[in-house]
Short mmCIF file of C-alpha atoms and ligand atoms in Angstrom, two decimals:
data_model
loop_
_atom_site.label_atom_id
_atom_site.label_comp_id
_atom_site.label_asym_id
_atom_site.label_seq_id
_atom_site.Cartn_x
_atom_site.Cartn_y
_atom_site.Cartn_z
CA LYS A 1 26.57 15.18 -25.95
CA GLN A 2 27.99 14.75 -22.55
CA LEU A 3 27.13 16.42 -19.25
CA THR A 4 28.70 15.74 -15.86
CA VAL A 5 26.74 15.80 -12.85
CA GLU A 6 28.35 16.83 -9.79
CA LEU A 7 26.70 15.69 -6.47
CA GLY A 8 29.16 16.33 -3.44
CA GLU A 9 32.25 14.08 -3.80
CA ARG A 10 30.86 12.07 -6.68
CA SER A 11 30.26 12.99 -10.06
CA TYR A 12 29.02 10.93 -13.17
CA PRO A 13 28.59 11.50 -16.85
CA ILE A 14 25.39 11.71 -18.72
CA TYR A 15 25.84 10.63 -22.41
CA ILE A 16 23.01 11.54 -24.83
CA GLY A 17 23.18 10.45 -28.47
CA ASP A 18 21.28 8.67 -31.18
CA GLY A 19 22.68 4.91 -31.28
CA LEU A 20 24.47 5.18 -28.01
CA LEU A 21 23.49 1.62 -27.00
CA ALA A 22 26.12 0.23 -29.47
CA GLN A 23 28.88 1.95 -27.46
CA ALA A 24 27.71 0.49 -24.15
CA ALA A 25 30.76 -1.67 -23.58
CA GLU A 26 33.35 1.11 -24.08
CA LEU A 27 31.26 3.39 -21.99
CA PHE A 28 30.94 1.12 -19.09
CA ALA A 29 34.67 0.29 -19.12
CA GLN A 30 35.61 3.99 -19.15
CA ARG A 31 33.59 4.37 -15.71
CA GLY A 32 35.49 1.48 -14.31
CA ILE A 33 32.76 -1.22 -14.55
CA SER A 34 34.56 -4.60 -14.33
CA ALA A 35 34.16 -7.29 -16.92
CA LYS A 36 35.17 -9.67 -14.43
CA SER A 37 31.76 -9.72 -12.66
CA PRO A 38 28.39 -10.41 -14.28
CA LEU A 39 26.15 -7.56 -15.06
CA LEU A 40 22.41 -7.73 -14.70
CA ILE A 41 19.89 -5.71 -17.01
CA VAL A 42 16.61 -5.07 -15.82
CA THR A 43 13.85 -4.12 -18.38
CA ASP A 44 10.40 -4.24 -18.78
CA THR A 45 7.96 -6.03 -21.09
CA ALA A 46 7.31 -3.11 -23.28
CA VAL A 47 11.09 -2.16 -23.74
CA GLY A 48 12.86 -5.59 -23.52
CA PRO A 49 11.64 -6.83 -27.11
CA HIS A 50 13.18 -3.82 -28.72
CA TYR A 51 16.32 -3.00 -26.77
CA LEU A 52 17.43 -5.90 -24.45
CA GLU A 53 19.24 -7.89 -27.12
CA PRO A 54 21.03 -4.84 -28.80
CA LEU A 55 22.21 -3.68 -25.38
CA ALA A 56 23.29 -7.16 -24.39
CA ALA A 57 25.09 -7.87 -27.52
CA ALA A 58 27.06 -4.59 -27.32
CA LEU A 59 28.11 -5.31 -23.72
CA ARG A 60 28.97 -9.02 -24.66
CA ALA A 61 30.85 -7.76 -27.64
CA GLY A 62 32.83 -5.97 -25.15
CA GLY A 63 33.62 -8.93 -22.92
CA TYR A 64 30.81 -8.46 -20.20
CA THR A 65 28.84 -11.48 -19.01
CA VAL A 66 25.39 -10.40 -18.96
CA ALA A 67 22.08 -11.62 -17.20
CA ALA A 68 18.70 -10.41 -17.72
CA HIS A 69 15.51 -9.89 -15.56
CA THR A 70 12.19 -8.51 -17.41
CA VAL A 71 9.43 -7.01 -15.16
CA GLU A 72 5.70 -6.29 -16.17
CA SER A 73 5.38 -2.67 -17.92
CA GLY A 74 3.83 -0.52 -15.34
CA GLU A 75 3.61 1.25 -11.94
CA LYS A 76 2.82 -2.19 -10.23
CA SER A 77 6.40 -3.51 -10.76
CA LYS A 78 7.75 -0.92 -8.34
CA SER A 79 7.07 -3.34 -5.50
CA LEU A 80 8.89 -5.40 -2.88
CA ALA A 81 7.82 -8.61 -4.62
CA VAL A 82 9.45 -7.63 -8.08
CA LEU A 83 12.51 -6.36 -6.02
CA GLN A 84 12.70 -9.96 -4.66
CA ASP A 85 12.51 -11.54 -8.03
CA ILE A 86 15.13 -9.25 -9.40
CA VAL A 87 17.50 -10.42 -6.37
CA ALA A 88 16.63 -13.86 -7.16
CA THR A 89 17.86 -13.45 -10.68
CA ALA A 90 20.93 -11.60 -9.47
CA LEU A 91 21.91 -14.47 -7.12
CA GLU A 92 21.28 -17.06 -9.99
CA ALA A 93 23.58 -14.94 -12.16
CA GLY A 94 26.27 -14.81 -9.53
CA LEU A 95 26.41 -11.11 -9.17
CA ASP A 96 29.04 -10.15 -6.61
CA ARG A 97 29.87 -6.78 -4.97
CA LYS A 98 31.81 -5.72 -8.02
CA SER A 99 29.01 -6.35 -10.36
CA ALA A 100 26.54 -3.69 -11.66
CA ILE A 101 22.83 -3.63 -12.14
CA VAL A 102 21.58 -1.88 -15.34
CA ALA A 103 18.22 -0.40 -15.63
CA LEU A 104 16.81 -0.38 -19.44
CA GLY A 105 13.65 1.31 -19.22
CA GLY A 106 11.69 4.38 -17.92
CA GLY A 107 11.23 5.71 -14.57
CA VAL A 108 9.73 2.54 -13.24
CA VAL A 109 12.45 0.39 -14.36
CA GLY A 110 14.89 2.94 -13.09
CA ASP A 111 13.48 3.17 -9.79
CA VAL A 112 12.95 -0.66 -8.94
CA ALA A 113 16.31 -1.52 -10.43
CA GLY A 114 18.15 1.34 -8.73
CA PHE A 115 16.74 0.27 -5.41
CA ALA A 116 17.92 -3.38 -6.24
CA ALA A 117 21.31 -1.76 -6.76
CA ALA A 118 21.23 0.21 -3.83
CA SER A 119 20.43 -2.75 -1.66
CA TYR A 120 21.85 -5.98 -3.19
CA MET A 121 24.85 -7.00 -1.05
CA ARG A 122 24.25 -3.48 0.54
CA GLY A 123 24.88 -1.59 -2.66
CA VAL A 124 26.33 -2.58 -6.17
CA LYS A 125 27.18 -0.28 -8.92
CA PHE A 126 24.14 1.03 -11.08
CA VAL A 127 23.96 2.28 -14.79
CA GLN A 128 20.73 3.97 -16.00
CA VAL A 129 19.85 3.46 -19.67
CA PRO A 130 16.59 5.50 -19.88
CA THR A 131 14.16 4.79 -22.56
CA THR A 132 11.48 7.51 -21.87
CA ILE A 133 11.50 11.41 -22.13
CA LEU A 134 10.06 11.41 -18.62
CA ALA A 135 13.21 9.55 -17.49
CA HIS A 136 15.38 12.74 -17.99
CA ASP A 137 14.02 13.62 -14.82
CA SER A 138 14.23 10.38 -12.88
CA ALA A 139 17.55 9.42 -14.07
CA VAL A 140 19.18 12.42 -12.52
CA GLY A 141 19.35 12.85 -8.79
CA GLY A 142 19.90 9.42 -7.29
CA LYS A 143 16.50 8.89 -5.73
CA VAL A 144 15.28 5.08 -6.23
CA ALA A 145 12.46 3.44 -4.70
CA VAL A 146 9.63 1.21 -4.69
CA ASN A 147 6.06 1.41 -3.59
CA HIS A 148 4.16 0.42 -0.59
CA PRO A 149 0.34 -0.39 -0.86
CA LEU A 150 -0.06 2.60 1.52
CA ALA A 151 2.24 5.10 -0.23
CA LYS A 152 4.14 5.91 -3.08
CA ASN A 153 7.91 5.71 -3.32
CA ILE A 154 8.07 5.11 0.39
CA ILE A 155 10.85 2.43 0.79
CA GLY A 156 13.86 3.75 -1.11
CA ALA A 157 17.36 4.99 -0.98
CA PHE A 158 19.72 7.49 -2.65
CA HIS A 159 21.91 5.63 -4.97
CA GLN A 160 23.81 7.61 -7.69
CA PRO A 161 24.42 5.79 -10.96
CA GLU A 162 28.07 5.34 -12.54
CA LEU A 163 26.82 6.78 -15.64
CA VAL A 164 23.55 7.50 -17.67
CA LEU A 165 23.52 6.28 -21.31
CA TYR A 166 20.56 8.05 -23.03
CA ASP A 167 20.05 6.74 -26.58
CA THR A 168 17.41 8.72 -28.18
CA ALA A 169 16.75 6.36 -30.70
CA THR A 170 15.10 4.19 -28.26
CA LEU A 171 12.38 6.91 -27.80
CA ARG A 172 11.29 6.12 -31.31
CA THR A 173 8.90 3.38 -30.13
CA LEU A 174 7.47 5.21 -27.07
CA PRO A 175 3.75 5.71 -27.27
CA PRO A 176 2.90 9.39 -28.31
CA ARG A 177 0.87 10.06 -25.32
CA GLU A 178 4.03 8.96 -23.14
CA VAL A 179 6.29 11.54 -25.37
CA ARG A 180 3.76 14.23 -24.48
CA ALA A 181 3.78 13.43 -20.73
CA GLY A 182 7.35 13.34 -20.66
CA LEU A 183 7.69 16.66 -22.44
CA ALA A 184 5.67 18.20 -19.61
CA GLU A 185 8.68 17.58 -17.19
CA MET A 186 10.80 19.37 -19.61
CA VAL A 187 8.76 22.29 -19.68
CA LYS A 188 8.74 22.24 -15.89
CA HIS A 189 12.43 22.46 -16.08
CA GLY A 190 12.50 25.47 -18.33
CA LEU A 191 10.01 27.30 -16.29
CA ILE A 192 11.82 26.76 -12.85
CA TRP A 193 15.35 27.79 -14.18
CA ASP A 194 16.03 28.92 -17.61
CA ALA A 195 14.10 31.51 -19.49
CA SER A 196 16.28 30.95 -22.73
CA PHE A 197 15.41 27.07 -22.61
CA VAL A 198 11.71 28.16 -22.50
CA ALA A 199 11.95 30.12 -25.66
CA TRP A 200 13.76 27.30 -27.30
CA LEU A 201 11.01 25.08 -26.12
CA ASP A 202 8.46 27.52 -27.64
CA GLU A 203 10.13 27.27 -30.98
CA ASN A 204 11.04 23.77 -31.07
CA ALA A 205 7.74 21.96 -29.86
CA GLN A 206 6.93 20.38 -33.29
CA ARG A 207 10.56 18.96 -33.68
CA LEU A 208 10.38 17.55 -30.06
CA LEU A 209 7.10 16.04 -30.94
CA ALA A 210 8.34 14.47 -34.01
CA LEU A 211 11.20 13.08 -32.05
CA GLU A 212 13.80 14.83 -34.11
CA PRO A 213 17.12 13.31 -32.87
CA GLU A 214 18.91 16.86 -32.76
CA ALA A 215 16.14 18.73 -31.01
CA LEU A 216 15.64 15.61 -28.35
CA GLN A 217 19.21 15.72 -27.67
CA TYR A 218 19.17 19.45 -26.99
CA GLY A 219 16.00 19.22 -24.86
CA LEU A 220 17.16 16.26 -22.78
CA PHE A 221 20.39 17.85 -22.46
CA GLU A 222 19.02 21.13 -21.08
CA GLY A 223 16.28 19.29 -18.97
CA CYS A 224 18.98 17.12 -17.31
CA LYS A 225 21.32 20.13 -16.73
CA VAL A 226 18.52 22.09 -14.79
CA LYS A 227 17.59 18.92 -12.89
CA ALA A 228 21.34 18.32 -11.91
CA HIS A 229 21.94 21.80 -11.06
CA VAL A 230 19.12 22.03 -8.71
CA VAL A 231 19.79 18.71 -6.99
CA SER A 232 23.56 19.39 -6.54
CA ALA A 233 22.82 23.07 -5.25
CA ASP A 234 20.52 21.50 -2.88
CA GLU A 235 23.19 19.70 -1.06
CA ARG A 236 24.40 23.15 0.03
CA GLU A 237 21.08 25.08 -0.05
CA ASP A 238 18.34 23.39 1.88
CA ASP A 239 15.21 23.58 0.18
CA LEU A 240 16.09 24.30 -3.26
CA ARG A 241 15.10 20.89 -4.54
CA ALA A 242 11.33 21.87 -3.61
CA ILE A 243 11.22 24.13 -6.73
CA LEU A 244 11.32 20.77 -8.84
CA ASN A 245 7.74 20.59 -7.42
CA LEU A 246 6.33 23.19 -9.75
CA GLY A 247 2.77 21.86 -10.82
CA HIS A 248 3.27 18.79 -8.43
CA THR A 249 0.97 19.99 -5.58
CA ILE A 250 -1.98 20.20 -7.63
CA GLY A 251 -0.81 17.39 -10.12
CA HIS A 252 -0.09 14.75 -7.32
CA ALA A 253 -3.67 15.28 -6.03
CA LEU A 254 -5.24 15.21 -9.46
CA GLU A 255 -3.43 11.67 -9.95
CA ALA A 256 -4.69 10.56 -6.55
CA VAL A 257 -8.22 11.42 -6.91
CA ALA A 258 -8.46 10.60 -10.65
CA GLY A 259 -7.02 7.12 -9.53
CA TYR A 260 -3.84 6.29 -11.04
CA GLY A 261 -4.46 5.59 -14.58
CA GLU A 262 -6.74 8.21 -15.99
CA LEU A 263 -4.12 10.87 -15.96
CA LEU A 264 -0.30 10.27 -16.59
CA HIS A 265 1.99 11.98 -14.34
CA GLY A 266 3.02 14.57 -16.91
CA GLU A 267 -0.53 15.29 -17.89
CA ALA A 268 -1.44 15.80 -14.19
CA ILE A 269 1.68 18.09 -13.64
CA SER A 270 0.49 19.99 -16.93
CA ILE A 271 -2.65 20.89 -15.33
CA GLY A 272 -0.73 21.55 -12.11
CA MET A 273 1.51 24.23 -13.93
CA ILE A 274 -1.59 25.92 -15.40
CA GLY A 275 -2.75 26.05 -11.72
CA ALA A 276 0.61 27.59 -10.42
CA ALA A 277 0.59 30.18 -13.35
CA LYS A 278 -3.14 31.29 -12.30
CA LEU A 279 -1.98 31.58 -8.81
CA ALA A 280 1.00 33.89 -10.02
CA LEU A 281 -1.68 35.96 -11.73
CA ARG A 282 -3.77 36.21 -8.40
CA LEU A 283 -0.45 37.12 -6.61
CA GLY A 284 -0.09 39.80 -8.97
CA CYS A 285 2.80 38.56 -11.07
CA ASP A 286 3.54 39.34 -14.95
CA PRO A 287 0.42 37.81 -16.82
CA GLU A 288 2.92 36.99 -19.51
CA ILE A 289 3.95 33.93 -17.09
CA TYR A 290 0.35 32.44 -17.62
CA THR A 291 0.26 33.16 -21.30
CA VAL A 292 3.58 31.54 -21.97
CA THR A 293 2.71 28.62 -19.77
CA LYS A 294 -0.58 27.93 -21.47
CA ARG A 295 0.98 28.43 -24.93
CA LEU A 296 3.69 25.91 -24.22
CA LEU A 297 1.61 23.27 -22.69
CA GLN A 298 -0.71 23.55 -25.88
CA HIS A 299 2.16 23.28 -28.48
CA PHE A 300 3.02 19.84 -26.50
CA GLU A 301 -0.71 18.87 -26.88
CA LEU A 302 -0.87 18.33 -23.14
CA PRO A 303 -3.99 19.15 -21.01
CA THR A 304 -4.51 22.49 -19.50
CA ARG A 305 -7.85 21.63 -17.73
CA MET A 306 -8.72 18.97 -15.35
CA PRO A 307 -11.50 16.44 -16.01
CA PRO A 308 -14.40 18.37 -14.59
CA HIS A 309 -15.87 15.19 -12.63
CA LEU A 310 -13.21 15.43 -10.18
CA ASP A 311 -14.49 16.63 -6.78
CA THR A 312 -12.94 19.78 -5.44
CA ASP A 313 -13.12 18.70 -2.00
CA ALA A 314 -11.44 15.57 -2.66
CA ILE A 315 -8.59 17.46 -4.35
CA MET A 316 -8.34 19.64 -1.43
CA THR A 317 -8.07 16.74 1.00
CA ALA A 318 -5.47 14.87 -1.12
CA MET A 319 -3.44 18.29 -1.02
CA SER A 320 -3.55 18.52 2.66
CA HIS A 321 -2.35 14.94 2.93
CA ASP A 322 0.50 15.63 0.45
CA LYS A 323 1.61 19.11 1.74
CA LYS A 324 0.03 19.78 5.54
CA PHE A 325 -1.90 22.99 5.50
CA LYS A 326 -1.09 24.94 8.50
CA GLU A 327 -3.72 27.17 9.83
CA GLY A 328 -5.33 27.43 6.33
CA ARG A 329 -2.10 28.17 4.55
CA MET A 330 0.14 25.93 2.40
CA VAL A 331 3.38 25.90 0.60
CA TYR A 332 3.26 26.33 -2.90
CA ILE A 333 5.93 26.87 -5.61
CA VAL A 334 4.83 30.01 -7.67
CA PRO A 335 6.17 31.41 -10.86
CA THR A 336 7.67 34.88 -10.57
CA ALA A 337 9.07 35.46 -14.01
CA ILE A 338 9.50 33.21 -16.86
CA GLY A 339 12.34 30.77 -15.67
CA ARG A 340 12.07 31.85 -12.07
CA VAL A 341 9.82 30.54 -9.20
CA GLU A 342 9.76 31.05 -5.45
CA ILE A 343 8.99 28.91 -2.56
CA ASN A 344 5.76 30.71 -1.14
CA LYS A 345 5.07 29.29 2.41
CA SER A 346 1.86 31.02 3.04
CA VAL A 347 -0.81 30.60 -0.07
CA GLN A 348 -4.10 30.50 1.56
CA ALA A 349 -5.85 27.42 0.79
CA GLU A 350 -9.06 29.21 -0.10
CA LEU A 351 -7.09 30.82 -3.04
CA VAL A 352 -5.94 27.45 -4.20
CA ARG A 353 -9.33 26.03 -3.89
CA ASP A 354 -10.74 28.88 -6.23
CA ILE A 355 -7.84 27.93 -8.62
CA VAL A 356 -8.81 24.34 -8.49
CA ASN A 357 -12.26 25.12 -9.47
CA GLU A 358 -11.23 27.54 -12.11
CA LEU A 359 -9.15 24.53 -13.76
CA LYS A 360 -12.35 22.57 -14.46
P1 NAD B 401 7.46 4.07 -17.23
O1 NAD B 401 8.68 3.50 -16.75
O2 NAD B 401 6.29 3.26 -16.50
O3 NAD B 401 7.45 4.12 -18.60
C1 NAD B 401 6.07 4.38 -19.46
C2 NAD B 401 5.32 3.40 -20.21
O4 NAD B 401 6.21 3.43 -21.64
C3 NAD B 401 5.41 1.91 -19.89
O5 NAD B 401 4.37 1.23 -20.45
C4 NAD B 401 6.86 1.46 -20.31
O6 NAD B 401 6.63 -0.07 -20.40
C5 NAD B 401 6.84 2.04 -21.72
N1 NAD B 401 7.93 2.36 -22.40
C6 NAD B 401 9.24 2.82 -21.83
N2 NAD B 401 10.17 3.16 -22.82
C7 NAD B 401 9.68 2.54 -23.80
C8 NAD B 401 10.19 2.76 -25.13
N3 NAD B 401 11.26 3.05 -25.51
N4 NAD B 401 9.16 2.11 -26.13
C9 NAD B 401 8.00 1.80 -25.94
N5 NAD B 401 7.64 1.62 -24.90
C10 NAD B 401 8.37 2.09 -23.68
O7 NAD B 401 7.21 5.53 -16.86
P2 NAD B 401 8.03 6.78 -16.63
O8 NAD B 401 7.00 7.95 -17.21
O9 NAD B 401 9.41 6.59 -17.68
O10 NAD B 401 8.45 7.03 -15.32
C11 NAD B 401 7.40 7.10 -14.37
C12 NAD B 401 8.00 6.46 -13.01
O11 NAD B 401 9.10 7.35 -12.60
C13 NAD B 401 7.05 6.54 -11.63
O12 NAD B 401 7.07 5.40 -11.08
C14 NAD B 401 7.73 7.84 -10.97
O13 NAD B 401 7.53 7.72 -9.59
C15 NAD B 401 8.98 7.63 -11.31
N6 NAD B 401 9.92 8.97 -11.11
C16 NAD B 401 11.04 8.92 -10.35
C17 NAD B 401 11.81 10.03 -10.14
C18 NAD B 401 13.01 9.99 -9.54
O14 NAD B 401 13.79 10.99 -9.16
N7 NAD B 401 13.44 8.68 -9.02
C19 NAD B 401 11.56 11.30 -10.71
C20 NAD B 401 10.39 11.27 -11.60
C21 NAD B 401 9.52 10.14 -11.64
ZN1 ZN B 402 7.12 14.67 -11.78
#
């Protein structure tokens, strides 16, 4: 399956299929990535052992010169120190302005390798080869970044890839908990934009959990499509991008309070989406929104309640840092129908506190 993302003047293809790594050289060449300059593949210690050689071999067979850099698996690799190491490997390998940096991995590798591509020699070409389900979200939209000890994703850039090569065969080694967490973002993409995709997710949850190639290809395709549509429309219509934050207001606060690690991002936003659906109920929306949201997340074996030991005050404080309450009111993404949300700019903080308590 192929999808074209259009962002302003630029557009790039997303290829999704089983066994696509083998076609890497051909697809790179079609996008004008030169074989005269060396490529650098950035991967991590969990992904590299499975897929670095197959990808590098496919590229070499097509005439490319390939170097590789492997970072530790995990969020800690989104740092300036790791960026410096990647740049050192790029220099040693002789990467020049016509080179490309290739991210082979999940969102962590995509973000740090993408920022390396955005900044090395003031920007070289970038290719995303996502290996997690969550990365259907992170690989579209062009946001790349590393963390600072004081704040997540605070040092970054917009840098669009030349192409995204999504080989669903790589997902077979993904730990099941990561599979479910990635599916939470897929559910989010349905809930914010596309009622028929929600209905499909409702019927095909088991196939997705079992990593059936056809189901994965369809689900990732539709999820990327929603993300691409929202980010490209946002270039004209300010604010629209905010709808991608469904479930993230509470979700980010839960991640921060639980300490990164106890909850995966997808698990935290699963609980956050239940919170948003409860808020919709309180604001008088169709009760079906809550029923469907909960059923979907349960199909995907995602949490719908938060760990009860988390302190409500701490969660409220974390939200106020994230979203800045004004006079006891906050901005909140609230579902108004299945496949539709609104940006409500005056949700009472007290109401949100009630909901946080209900989520325990
Ligand atoms: P990740 O990259 O850490 O991958 C999750 C875990 O699975 C890691 O341990 C990784 O080593 C392992 N892994 C990845 N692919 C594997 C495979 N095929 N087989 C076996 N193990 C594999 O995390 P993620 O969930 O993909 O992404 C999270 C990151 O993405 C966060 O840093 C987040 O900030 C970022 N993100 C960025 C954007 C964006 O727009 N740029 C959007 C959403 C999230
Ligand atoms: Zn998210």
